[in-house]
Amino acid sequence: MDYNPREIENKWKAYWKEHEVYKVENPASGESEKPKFYVLDMFPYPSGAGLHVGHPLGYIASDIFSRYKRMSGFNVLHPMGFDAFGLPAEQYALETGIHPAKSTSENMERYRTQLDNLGFSFDWSREVQTCNPKYYKWTQWIFLQLFDHYYDNQENKSKPITDLVQHFEQNGNAGIDAANSQEGSFTAEEWNAMSKQDQEEVLMNYRLAYRKIGYVNWCEELGTVLANDQVKDGVSERGGYPVIQKAMKQWYLRITAYAERLLNDLEEIEWTDALKTIQSNWIGRSEGASMFFDIVGSDEKIEIFTTRPDTIFGATYMVLAPEHDLVEQLTTADQKQAVDDYISYVKAKSEVERQAEKEVTGAFIGAYAINPFTNEQIPIWIGEYVLKDYGTGAIMAVPSDDERDQRFAKKFGLQIIDVVDKSKYPGATLSDKVGVIINSGFMNGMEVPEAITAACQKAEEMGIGKMHINYKLRDANFGRQRYWGEPFPVIYDADGLVHGLPLEELPLMLPDTDDFKPTKGGRSPLARLEDWTNLSDGRSRETDTMPAVAGSSWYYLRYMDPDNEDAFAGQNAVNYWQDVDLYVGGSEHAVAHLMYARFWHKFLHDKGLVPTNEPFKKLINQGMIQGVIEFIYLDKNSPEDARRFVSAEIAAQEPDGDFAKIPVHIDYVTDYGSDKSYLNLAGIKQFIDWRPDYANASFESATGTYKSGVFDSPGGAADITFVTLSEVGKMSKSKFNVINPDDVIEQYGADCFRMYEMFLGPIEQSKPWDTKGISGVSSFLRKFWGLFFDAQGTFSVSEEPASKEEMKILHTAIKKVTTDIERFSFNTCVSAFMVATNDLRKLNCNKRAVLDPMVRLVAPFAPHAAEELWLRLGGMDGMKTVQEAGFPQFDEKYLVEDSITYPISINGKKRALADFPADASKEDLERDALALEEMQKWLEGKTVRKVIVVPKRMINIVVG
RNA sequence: GCGGGUGUGGUGAAAUUGGUAGACACGCUAGACUUAGGAUCUAGUGCCGCAAGGCUUGGGGGUUCGAGUCCCUCCACCCGCACCA
């Protein structure tokens, strides 16, 4: 029988479904005969374009690993679900009027079908959808827990806010060391005398979920708040309208409370160093001093943070962030115009643009501060390189020892005083913390580290500052002015006080609407639903919704116990599954999702609700599979009613600026993805059918010109070769280059698709999609299948014992595949299968002793074919699936060699190969190698200075 | 700007601890079989060279008996930067 993937795969997909082969049970408390293993994929956002060939890369890898672990005797949890709230569905709703719930649910269904088509071993009975009220009930509940807790720095854990209130009632905020944004101190009497509102204001500065003013990208023209990636060059991506930074009161999460733990605990998890570095840079811990500078003629003080307090004698001016609270108050009348102009210049820029700005910009505000160590008056400036949200939003500028300060000082003619003598450290850069302090009073002669301590001590004695650890990590903005997200489960009373809803009232359902446009002032569409928003007695609901990161911060816990109605997950389930053993996903989630999930997990751990300190023990990143975008050149100067397109070779001869690149649907392109990709006449016709506005356009190429149905070729060519431009880029609906795995599977089968994606290269590497090599994998599968059948196509397996050579081929493959799965090197596993199959074919081997373990070995990779072959081998006896058969174990005894082929080098260059006995001594090897006939011409007339022999590896003869 | 990553044949790549560079595939060349081939099989295929041999892992330098692998330096490309998910 020929290998017919379609038939086999449909049969087994149906069988798996019917027999619930991949359903996983939570063992009753205490008993678990098998060790647990939790393999998780980052769940997808179900986009309208459907699953493309890039998505499955990680899923295939994790599925192979899950199947391998299952066959190795583990109880494997391998679930899947959907990150179903998010902006694209809402954007789509705005354009089409189709409700996000509807489009999302359709998209999820489509994804599910596509995922099933790939033969994954997901336990779908555990599916979670973040937009399902049964799920977001618990997202809301966790949010309320955050709202009801503060972080105690002494005990290093979060505690109920009621504890804090009790403390305030008795002691004010003295003696409390908590993560907070409270300014100043108050006594118990002061606390008790405060109004409810004032008390709530204070508590907001401690809660882990709290409200404060934040800045958003506001586009007046569109009447909406924009995401950073919807803003390009200070204008909206859609429409190109101006965007400014607008202040809005919003919900935040106090992730900074966990900064130290998020940083330190990176040590206990197996993530790549690159990923850990990204997280640790994101957290951005720096040690230094916070200090207060007095202001001439004002009672206000400017608080700064510096990592270099030792250079304070060189602080000749200060720079505030343009948004700093004191700017307005301190600006003098004659500088007002300049300052206002500068602020409006800054407001039009995004933070990334501000930091990327190479030119130094700033404005003097007219006021002066006093350097507390030199008592000199120093001017106060504002500049975009100082960020409002980093540190205190103000710096003491030391132009002698900070590069940016130096450029600023040089541009604006500010004083520069050298305070660090680096002559003892040749090659040290400005930012290296080395040197001897000069021009600095009591610190003169000290080395930098010593001076840092001394400066902190002095500042503390003077009562103007202290040692301080600063983090770049900021509290996360947790509010979105959008419809399609979790509603905040809170109610504002008539006095504006926030009340969390009790558990019985959860979930707070997202109300239905058909109008997804933002409400005036940038408020969410929910604000338009007055019946929902406004309650009796002047009470109202929050109209912001939660960001997509909310639902994804804890979904991995829900899979453990997805139907629990009394808790986010039952304690039995959580204590059994513990944490994720292997997490596979894209590195684009390196900070946001992975940081918030770690934060929520630690918070739940503090509450005693999860047993582990970290959610994801091991994590691997899969690379992206990019698409190729095909463009054709449109002459921008051609008239509207007679557009002129030119083939790439013609465009190359004319100035670049004359052409616009129009993306073409890749289905129309011949030789898609190659440098020679082109449209033929049929392709051009398809293009015109698709874009009828170009019906009258001309298409010029070296082979001739096509216009209005006529192809005129001077050379008499029968068809046009209209060359397109191929560029590697994201696979996206808007680029018309999405490749649906279903189409590939239709042609080659899911087993082939799975193996081919693995065969493409290392899992973590990005690469453009290319089907060039798929035939190699396809023919491998046919050859492998062929091992089990005779020339007449009859299933035929021999019971004869296997030869030594055959056993060696088998065990070489088992060893290679086992070690390579363990190190996530799936591409080399596929090679190993090919090598084994080629070798067995040469020996015409059809022996059960070899083929039975081979089937179990390929089962994780090609599960459908493996099931069919396993059934035919008679292995199904008493089992539902080959997954229940054990994974083959290799035995070194089949791998021992009698002789070893040694490369023999002269001065490190290979000159000969020779076989020597495996147990030959170093001395024998050296003697025999030197005696080899083919070596004599290299040794002639030379002195052998040294012979290096590495047994079982190589021999190197050094001559001179 | 800050941070992360990647550079090896015509192409995707392999080389697990510093020890035979290019496994395994694609493509290409030649041949066999066939009515036919975008099927299958066999052989060859890093580059230069008739050969002997030389060169070769982005460029340059270093350490070493030996470097794709370690160190220094330069270059190119890709990704992320807090409201895309």
PDB file of N, CA, C and O (backbone and C1' of nucleotides) in Angstrom, chain A residues 45 83 87 227-229 250 281-282 472 481 760 762 772 823 827 834 838 911 937 948 954 956, chain B residues 1 3-5 12-15 19-20 23-26 40-41 53-54 65 82-85:
ATOM      1  N   TYR A  45      -3.595  34.956  19.959  1.00  0.00           N
ATOM      2  CA  TYR A  45      -4.686  35.892  19.743  1.00  0.00           C
ATOM      3  C   TYR A  45      -5.336  35.470  18.435  1.00  0.00           C
ATOM      4  O   TYR A  45      -4.654  35.373  17.416  1.00  0.00           O
ATOM      5  N   ASP A  83      -6.285  33.909  23.676  1.00  0.00           N
ATOM      6  CA  ASP A  83      -6.132  35.234  24.253  1.00  0.00           C
ATOM      7  C   ASP A  83      -7.099  36.115  23.466  1.00  0.00           C
ATOM      8  O   ASP A  83      -6.727  36.703  22.457  1.00  0.00           O
ATOM      9  N   LEU A  87      -7.351  44.599  20.781  1.00  0.00           N
ATOM     10  CA  LEU A  87      -7.647  45.718  19.910  1.00  0.00           C
ATOM     11  C   LEU A  87      -8.076  45.346  18.485  1.00  0.00           C
ATOM     12  O   LEU A  87      -8.994  45.961  17.946  1.00  0.00           O
ATOM     13  N   ALA A 227      -2.576  53.396  20.530  1.00  0.00           N
ATOM     14  CA  ALA A 227      -1.446  52.587  20.991  1.00  0.00           C
ATOM     15  C   ALA A 227      -0.166  53.161  20.378  1.00  0.00           C
ATOM     16  O   ALA A 227      -0.213  53.835  19.358  1.00  0.00           O
ATOM     17  N   ASN A 228       0.955  52.877  21.031  1.00  0.00           N
ATOM     18  CA  ASN A 228       2.219  53.418  20.518  1.00  0.00           C
ATOM     19  C   ASN A 228       2.451  53.049  19.070  1.00  0.00           C
ATOM     20  O   ASN A 228       2.974  53.841  18.295  1.00  0.00           O
ATOM     21  N   ASP A 229       2.081  51.821  18.712  1.00  0.00           N
ATOM     22  CA  ASP A 229       2.382  51.414  17.341  1.00  0.00           C
ATOM     23  C   ASP A 229       1.373  51.969  16.345  1.00  0.00           C
ATOM     24  O   ASP A 229       1.492  51.732  15.160  1.00  0.00           O
ATOM     25  N   GLN A 250      -6.102  56.951  35.491  1.00  0.00           N
ATOM     26  CA  GLN A 250      -6.271  55.572  35.063  1.00  0.00           C
ATOM     27  C   GLN A 250      -5.819  54.592  36.127  1.00  0.00           C
ATOM     28  O   GLN A 250      -5.141  54.956  37.071  1.00  0.00           O
ATOM     29  N   ASN A 281      17.327  44.078  32.329  1.00  0.00           N
ATOM     30  CA  ASN A 281      17.481  45.464  31.870  1.00  0.00           C
ATOM     31  C   ASN A 281      16.181  46.246  31.984  1.00  0.00           C
ATOM     32  O   ASN A 281      16.177  47.444  32.227  1.00  0.00           O
ATOM     33  N   TRP A 282      15.102  45.534  31.756  1.00  0.00           N
ATOM     34  CA  TRP A 282      13.788  46.167  31.836  1.00  0.00           C
ATOM     35  C   TRP A 282      13.531  46.618  33.275  1.00  0.00           C
ATOM     36  O   TRP A 282      13.010  47.697  33.520  1.00  0.00           O
ATOM     37  N   LYS A 472      14.202  51.075  36.772  1.00  0.00           N
ATOM     38  CA  LYS A 472      13.680  51.640  35.540  1.00  0.00           C
ATOM     39  C   LYS A 472      12.239  51.149  35.333  1.00  0.00           C
ATOM     40  O   LYS A 472      11.429  51.812  34.717  1.00  0.00           O
ATOM     41  N   GLN A 481      -8.919  52.704  27.166  1.00  0.00           N
ATOM     42  CA  GLN A 481     -10.174  53.389  26.828  1.00  0.00           C
ATOM     43  C   GLN A 481     -10.808  52.645  25.658  1.00  0.00           C
ATOM     44  O   GLN A 481     -10.988  53.171  24.573  1.00  0.00           O
ATOM     45  N   LEU A 760      13.407  22.869   9.113  1.00  0.00           N
ATOM     46  CA  LEU A 760      13.851  24.162   8.585  1.00  0.00           C
ATOM     47  C   LEU A 760      15.077  24.719   9.288  1.00  0.00           C
ATOM     48  O   LEU A 760      15.830  25.495   8.725  1.00  0.00           O
ATOM     49  N   PRO A 762      17.017  25.563  13.518  1.00  0.00           N
ATOM     50  CA  PRO A 762      16.822  25.621  14.967  1.00  0.00           C
ATOM     51  C   PRO A 762      15.532  26.356  15.304  1.00  0.00           C
ATOM     52  O   PRO A 762      15.189  27.340  14.666  1.00  0.00           O
ATOM     53  N   LYS A 772      10.628  25.145  -0.570  1.00  0.00           N
ATOM     54  CA  LYS A 772      11.606  24.496  -1.453  1.00  0.00           C
ATOM     55  C   LYS A 772      11.996  23.089  -0.997  1.00  0.00           C
ATOM     56  O   LYS A 772      12.070  22.179  -1.799  1.00  0.00           O
ATOM     57  N   ARG A 823      17.414  18.545  24.121  1.00  0.00           N
ATOM     58  CA  ARG A 823      17.994  19.894  23.976  1.00  0.00           C
ATOM     59  C   ARG A 823      17.256  20.717  22.916  1.00  0.00           C
ATOM     60  O   ARG A 823      17.772  21.706  22.402  1.00  0.00           O
ATOM     61  N   ASN A 827      15.450  19.918  14.468  1.00  0.00           N
ATOM     62  CA  ASN A 827      15.878  19.786  13.074  1.00  0.00           C
ATOM     63  C   ASN A 827      16.857  18.630  12.921  1.00  0.00           C
ATOM     64  O   ASN A 827      16.802  17.888  11.944  1.00  0.00           O
ATOM     65  N   MET A 834      16.242  10.531   8.825  1.00  0.00           N
ATOM     66  CA  MET A 834      16.573  10.348   7.404  1.00  0.00           C
ATOM     67  C   MET A 834      17.791   9.441   7.253  1.00  0.00           C
ATOM     68  O   MET A 834      17.808   8.545   6.409  1.00  0.00           O
ATOM     69  N   ASN A 838      17.674   5.892   5.386  1.00  0.00           N
ATOM     70  CA  ASN A 838      18.539   5.628   4.224  1.00  0.00           C
ATOM     71  C   ASN A 838      19.400   4.394   4.475  1.00  0.00           C
ATOM     72  O   ASN A 838      19.564   3.554   3.591  1.00  0.00           O
ATOM     73  N   ARG A 911      45.840  15.570   6.768  1.00  0.00           N
ATOM     74  CA  ARG A 911      46.554  15.053   5.602  1.00  0.00           C
ATOM     75  C   ARG A 911      46.178  13.620   5.269  1.00  0.00           C
ATOM     76  O   ARG A 911      46.451  13.164   4.162  1.00  0.00           O
ATOM     77  N   LYS A 937      55.593  11.695   2.767  1.00  0.00           N
ATOM     78  CA  LYS A 937      55.966  12.877   1.979  1.00  0.00           C
ATOM     79  C   LYS A 937      55.861  14.172   2.794  1.00  0.00           C
ATOM     80  O   LYS A 937      56.490  15.165   2.483  1.00  0.00           O
ATOM     81  N   ILE A 948      50.522  15.124  18.996  1.00  0.00           N
ATOM     82  CA  ILE A 948      49.391  15.203  19.922  1.00  0.00           C
ATOM     83  C   ILE A 948      48.390  14.119  19.544  1.00  0.00           C
ATOM     84  O   ILE A 948      47.938  14.062  18.395  1.00  0.00           O
ATOM     85  N   MET A 954      41.580  12.367  17.318  1.00  0.00           N
ATOM     86  CA  MET A 954      42.470  12.788  16.229  1.00  0.00           C
ATOM     87  C   MET A 954      43.925  12.669  16.639  1.00  0.00           C
ATOM     88  O   MET A 954      44.262  12.483  17.809  1.00  0.00           O
ATOM     89  N   ASN A 956      47.614  14.769  15.749  1.00  0.00           N
ATOM     90  CA  ASN A 956      48.224  15.936  15.108  1.00  0.00           C
ATOM     91  C   ASN A 956      49.738  15.856  15.272  1.00  0.00           C
ATOM     92  O   ASN A 956      50.239  15.720  16.386  1.00  0.00           O
TER      93      ASN A 956
ATOM     94  P     G B   1      22.546  55.557  17.762  1.00  0.00           P
ATOM     95  O5'   G B   1      21.955  55.958  19.201  1.00  0.00           O
ATOM     96  C5'   G B   1      22.552  56.928  20.025  1.00  0.00           C
ATOM     97  C4'   G B   1      21.765  56.908  21.308  1.00  0.00           C
ATOM     98  C3'   G B   1      21.735  55.551  21.990  1.00  0.00           C
ATOM     99  O3'   G B   1      22.835  55.421  22.869  1.00  0.00           O
ATOM    100  C1'   G B   1      19.535  56.344  21.772  1.00  0.00           C
ATOM    101  P     G B   3      23.125  49.435  26.062  1.00  0.00           P
ATOM    102  O5'   G B   3      22.082  48.251  25.919  1.00  0.00           O
ATOM    103  C5'   G B   3      21.411  47.762  27.068  1.00  0.00           C
ATOM    104  C4'   G B   3      20.303  46.847  26.661  1.00  0.00           C
ATOM    105  C3'   G B   3      20.710  45.654  25.813  1.00  0.00           C
ATOM    106  O3'   G B   3      21.348  44.651  26.562  1.00  0.00           O
ATOM    107  C1'   G B   3      18.764  46.599  24.926  1.00  0.00           C
ATOM    108  P     G B   4      22.393  43.661  25.827  1.00  0.00           P
ATOM    109  O5'   G B   4      21.442  42.725  24.963  1.00  0.00           O
ATOM    110  C5'   G B   4      20.606  41.779  25.610  1.00  0.00           C
ATOM    111  C4'   G B   4      19.699  41.142  24.590  1.00  0.00           C
ATOM    112  C3'   G B   4      20.400  40.342  23.515  1.00  0.00           C
ATOM    113  O3'   G B   4      20.818  39.077  23.968  1.00  0.00           O
ATOM    114  C1'   G B   4      18.747  41.675  22.524  1.00  0.00           C
ATOM    115  P     G B   5      22.160  38.411  23.335  1.00  0.00           P
ATOM    116  O5'   G B   5      21.699  38.044  21.846  1.00  0.00           O
ATOM    117  C5'   G B   5      20.761  37.005  21.645  1.00  0.00           C
ATOM    118  C4'   G B   5      20.246  37.042  20.236  1.00  0.00           C
ATOM    119  C3'   G B   5      21.224  36.622  19.151  1.00  0.00           C
ATOM    120  O3'   G B   5      21.387  35.230  19.109  1.00  0.00           O
ATOM    121  C1'   G B   5      20.019  38.502  18.431  1.00  0.00           C
ATOM    122  P     G B  12      20.184  30.456   3.038  1.00  0.00           P
ATOM    123  O5'   G B  12      19.345  29.239   3.645  1.00  0.00           O
ATOM    124  C5'   G B  12      17.946  29.360   3.793  1.00  0.00           C
ATOM    125  C4'   G B  12      17.401  28.125   4.464  1.00  0.00           C
ATOM    126  C3'   G B  12      18.074  27.747   5.773  1.00  0.00           C
ATOM    127  O3'   G B  12      17.645  28.550   6.844  1.00  0.00           O
ATOM    128  C1'   G B  12      17.781  25.809   4.453  1.00  0.00           C
ATOM    129  P     A B  13      18.599  28.811   8.073  1.00  0.00           P
ATOM    130  O5'   A B  13      18.778  27.351   8.648  1.00  0.00           O
ATOM    131  C5'   A B  13      19.997  26.939   9.267  1.00  0.00           C
ATOM    132  C4'   A B  13      20.100  25.464   9.051  1.00  0.00           C
ATOM    133  C3'   A B  13      21.194  24.798   9.872  1.00  0.00           C
ATOM    134  O3'   A B  13      20.656  24.408  11.127  1.00  0.00           O
ATOM    135  C1'   A B  13      21.421  24.192   7.597  1.00  0.00           C
ATOM    136  P     A B  14      21.555  24.351  12.394  1.00  0.00           P
ATOM    137  O5'   A B  14      22.522  23.130  12.104  1.00  0.00           O
ATOM    138  C5'   A B  14      21.982  21.817  12.164  1.00  0.00           C
ATOM    139  C4'   A B  14      23.051  20.802  11.970  1.00  0.00           C
ATOM    140  C3'   A B  14      24.214  20.847  12.940  1.00  0.00           C
ATOM    141  O3'   A B  14      23.842  20.260  14.156  1.00  0.00           O
ATOM    142  C1'   A B  14      25.004  20.462  10.768  1.00  0.00           C
ATOM    143  P     A B  15      24.432  20.792  15.500  1.00  0.00           P
ATOM    144  O5'   A B  15      25.985  20.511  15.362  1.00  0.00           O
ATOM    145  C5'   A B  15      26.462  19.178  15.393  1.00  0.00           C
ATOM    146  C4'   A B  15      27.938  19.184  15.107  1.00  0.00           C
ATOM    147  C3'   A B  15      28.760  20.126  15.975  1.00  0.00           C
ATOM    148  O3'   A B  15      29.049  19.505  17.208  1.00  0.00           O
ATOM    149  C1'   A B  15      29.396  20.379  13.721  1.00  0.00           C
ATOM    150  P     G B  19      36.021  20.538  20.016  1.00  0.00           P
ATOM    151  O5'   G B  19      36.843  19.757  18.905  1.00  0.00           O
ATOM    152  C5'   G B  19      37.155  20.396  17.673  1.00  0.00           C
ATOM    153  C4'   G B  19      38.079  19.508  16.884  1.00  0.00           C
ATOM    154  C3'   G B  19      37.626  18.063  16.813  1.00  0.00           C
ATOM    155  O3'   G B  19      37.991  17.574  15.537  1.00  0.00           O
ATOM    156  C1'   G B  19      39.772  18.174  17.798  1.00  0.00           C
ATOM    157  P     U B  20      36.997  17.629  14.329  1.00  0.00           P
ATOM    158  O5'   U B  20      37.805  16.771  13.262  1.00  0.00           O
ATOM    159  C5'   U B  20      39.063  17.225  12.761  1.00  0.00           C
ATOM    160  C4'   U B  20      39.110  16.914  11.294  1.00  0.00           C
ATOM    161  C3'   U B  20      37.987  17.563  10.472  1.00  0.00           C
ATOM    162  O3'   U B  20      38.525  17.925   9.209  1.00  0.00           O
ATOM    163  C1'   U B  20      37.922  15.230  10.202  1.00  0.00           C
ATOM    164  P     A B  23      27.695  17.533   3.856  1.00  0.00           P
ATOM    165  O5'   A B  23      27.080  16.261   4.591  1.00  0.00           O
ATOM    166  C5'   A B  23      27.929  15.369   5.304  1.00  0.00           C
ATOM    167  C4'   A B  23      27.227  14.859   6.539  1.00  0.00           C
ATOM    168  C3'   A B  23      25.763  14.488   6.341  1.00  0.00           C
ATOM    169  O3'   A B  23      25.629  13.171   5.832  1.00  0.00           O
ATOM    170  C1'   A B  23      25.984  15.835   8.270  1.00  0.00           C
ATOM    171  P     C B  24      24.748  12.849   4.572  1.00  0.00           P
ATOM    172  O5'   C B  24      23.320  13.411   5.036  1.00  0.00           O
ATOM    173  C5'   C B  24      22.570  12.769   6.059  1.00  0.00           C
ATOM    174  C4'   C B  24      21.313  13.561   6.325  1.00  0.00           C
ATOM    175  C3'   C B  24      20.553  13.959   5.071  1.00  0.00           C
ATOM    176  O3'   C B  24      19.732  12.891   4.648  1.00  0.00           O
ATOM    177  C1'   C B  24      20.787  15.854   6.450  1.00  0.00           C
ATOM    178  P     A B  25      19.298  12.776   3.146  1.00  0.00           P
ATOM    179  O5'   A B  25      18.245  13.969   3.078  1.00  0.00           O
ATOM    180  C5'   A B  25      18.088  14.685   1.889  1.00  0.00           C
ATOM    181  C4'   A B  25      17.281  15.920   2.199  1.00  0.00           C
ATOM    182  C3'   A B  25      17.100  16.805   0.988  1.00  0.00           C
ATOM    183  O3'   A B  25      15.989  16.349   0.233  1.00  0.00           O
ATOM    184  C1'   A B  25      17.931  18.104   2.765  1.00  0.00           C
ATOM    185  P     C B  26      16.173  16.257  -1.337  1.00  0.00           P
ATOM    186  O5'   C B  26      16.027  17.787  -1.770  1.00  0.00           O
ATOM    187  C5'   C B  26      14.858  18.500  -1.403  1.00  0.00           C
ATOM    188  C4'   C B  26      15.052  19.976  -1.638  1.00  0.00           C
ATOM    189  C3'   C B  26      15.515  20.360  -3.031  1.00  0.00           C
ATOM    190  O3'   C B  26      14.448  20.340  -3.964  1.00  0.00           O
ATOM    191  C1'   C B  26      16.776  21.548  -1.447  1.00  0.00           C
ATOM    192  P     U B  40      10.171  11.305  -6.476  1.00  0.00           P
ATOM    193  O5'   U B  40      10.631   9.857  -6.923  1.00  0.00           O
ATOM    194  C5'   U B  40      10.055   8.697  -6.336  1.00  0.00           C
ATOM    195  C4'   U B  40      10.642   7.473  -6.966  1.00  0.00           C
ATOM    196  C3'   U B  40      12.156   7.347  -6.848  1.00  0.00           C
ATOM    197  O3'   U B  40      12.533   6.821  -5.585  1.00  0.00           O
ATOM    198  C1'   U B  40      11.526   6.895  -9.068  1.00  0.00           C
ATOM    199  P     C B  41      13.917   7.289  -4.915  1.00  0.00           P
ATOM    200  O5'   C B  41      14.993   6.480  -5.749  1.00  0.00           O
ATOM    201  C5'   C B  41      15.036   5.070  -5.668  1.00  0.00           C
ATOM    202  C4'   C B  41      15.954   4.523  -6.729  1.00  0.00           C
ATOM    203  C3'   C B  41      17.388   5.046  -6.679  1.00  0.00           C
ATOM    204  O3'   C B  41      18.152   4.374  -5.711  1.00  0.00           O
ATOM    205  C1'   C B  41      16.611   5.118  -8.904  1.00  0.00           C
ATOM    206  P     G B  53      48.780  16.462  -2.960  1.00  0.00           P
ATOM    207  O5'   G B  53      48.571  18.033  -2.821  1.00  0.00           O
ATOM    208  C5'   G B  53      49.546  18.858  -2.212  1.00  0.00           C
ATOM    209  C4'   G B  53      49.468  20.237  -2.792  1.00  0.00           C
ATOM    210  C3'   G B  53      48.647  21.252  -1.992  1.00  0.00           C
ATOM    211  O3'   G B  53      49.382  21.797  -0.914  1.00  0.00           O
ATOM    212  C1'   G B  53      48.044  21.378  -4.274  1.00  0.00           C
ATOM    213  P     G B  54      48.632  22.260   0.387  1.00  0.00           P
ATOM    214  O5'   G B  54      47.978  23.628  -0.093  1.00  0.00           O
ATOM    215  C5'   G B  54      48.821  24.753  -0.404  1.00  0.00           C
ATOM    216  C4'   G B  54      48.003  25.824  -1.066  1.00  0.00           C
ATOM    217  C3'   G B  54      46.875  26.401  -0.225  1.00  0.00           C
ATOM    218  O3'   G B  54      47.351  27.371   0.698  1.00  0.00           O
ATOM    219  C1'   G B  54      46.058  25.920  -2.386  1.00  0.00           C
ATOM    220  P     C B  65      51.008  25.742  21.786  1.00  0.00           P
ATOM    221  O5'   C B  65      50.671  24.909  20.474  1.00  0.00           O
ATOM    222  C5'   C B  65      51.704  24.604  19.543  1.00  0.00           C
ATOM    223  C4'   C B  65      51.180  23.627  18.523  1.00  0.00           C
ATOM    224  C3'   C B  65      49.824  23.993  17.922  1.00  0.00           C
ATOM    225  O3'   C B  65      49.966  24.902  16.862  1.00  0.00           O
ATOM    226  C1'   C B  65      49.803  21.730  18.590  1.00  0.00           C
ATOM    227  P     A B  82       7.343  51.631  24.253  1.00  0.00           P
ATOM    228  O5'   A B  82       6.012  51.221  24.984  1.00  0.00           O
ATOM    229  C5'   A B  82       5.532  49.881  24.893  1.00  0.00           C
ATOM    230  C4'   A B  82       5.064  49.419  26.253  1.00  0.00           C
ATOM    231  C3'   A B  82       4.209  50.434  26.987  1.00  0.00           C
ATOM    232  O3'   A B  82       3.214  49.720  27.719  1.00  0.00           O
ATOM    233  C1'   A B  82       6.027  49.821  28.322  1.00  0.00           C
ATOM    234  P     C B  83       1.798  50.394  27.980  1.00  0.00           P
ATOM    235  O5'   C B  83       1.092  50.303  26.571  1.00  0.00           O
ATOM    236  C5'   C B  83       0.906  49.042  25.972  1.00  0.00           C
ATOM    237  C4'   C B  83      -0.032  49.221  24.802  1.00  0.00           C
ATOM    238  C3'   C B  83       0.449  50.270  23.803  1.00  0.00           C
ATOM    239  O3'   C B  83      -0.041  49.921  22.517  1.00  0.00           O
ATOM    240  C1'   C B  83      -1.609  50.930  24.650  1.00  0.00           C
ATOM    241  P     C B  84       0.720  48.771  21.752  1.00  0.00           P
ATOM    242  O5'   C B  84      -0.408  47.662  21.581  1.00  0.00           O
ATOM    243  C5'   C B  84      -1.535  47.862  20.770  1.00  0.00           C
ATOM    244  C4'   C B  84      -1.705  46.688  19.854  1.00  0.00           C
ATOM    245  C3'   C B  84      -1.786  45.340  20.556  1.00  0.00           C
ATOM    246  O3'   C B  84      -3.114  45.073  20.920  1.00  0.00           O
ATOM    247  C1'   C B  84      -0.285  45.238  18.719  1.00  0.00           C
ATOM    248  P     A B  85      -3.445  44.577  22.380  1.00  0.00           P
ATOM    249  O5'   A B  85      -3.166  43.015  22.274  1.00  0.00           O
ATOM    250  C5'   A B  85      -3.931  42.190  21.405  1.00  0.00           C
ATOM    251  C4'   A B  85      -3.113  40.978  21.088  1.00  0.00           C
ATOM    252  C3'   A B  85      -2.627  40.194  22.304  1.00  0.00           C
ATOM    253  O3'   A B  85      -3.586  39.265  22.740  1.00  0.00           O
ATOM    254  C1'   A B  85      -0.818  40.599  20.853  1.00  0.00           C
TER     255        A B  85
END
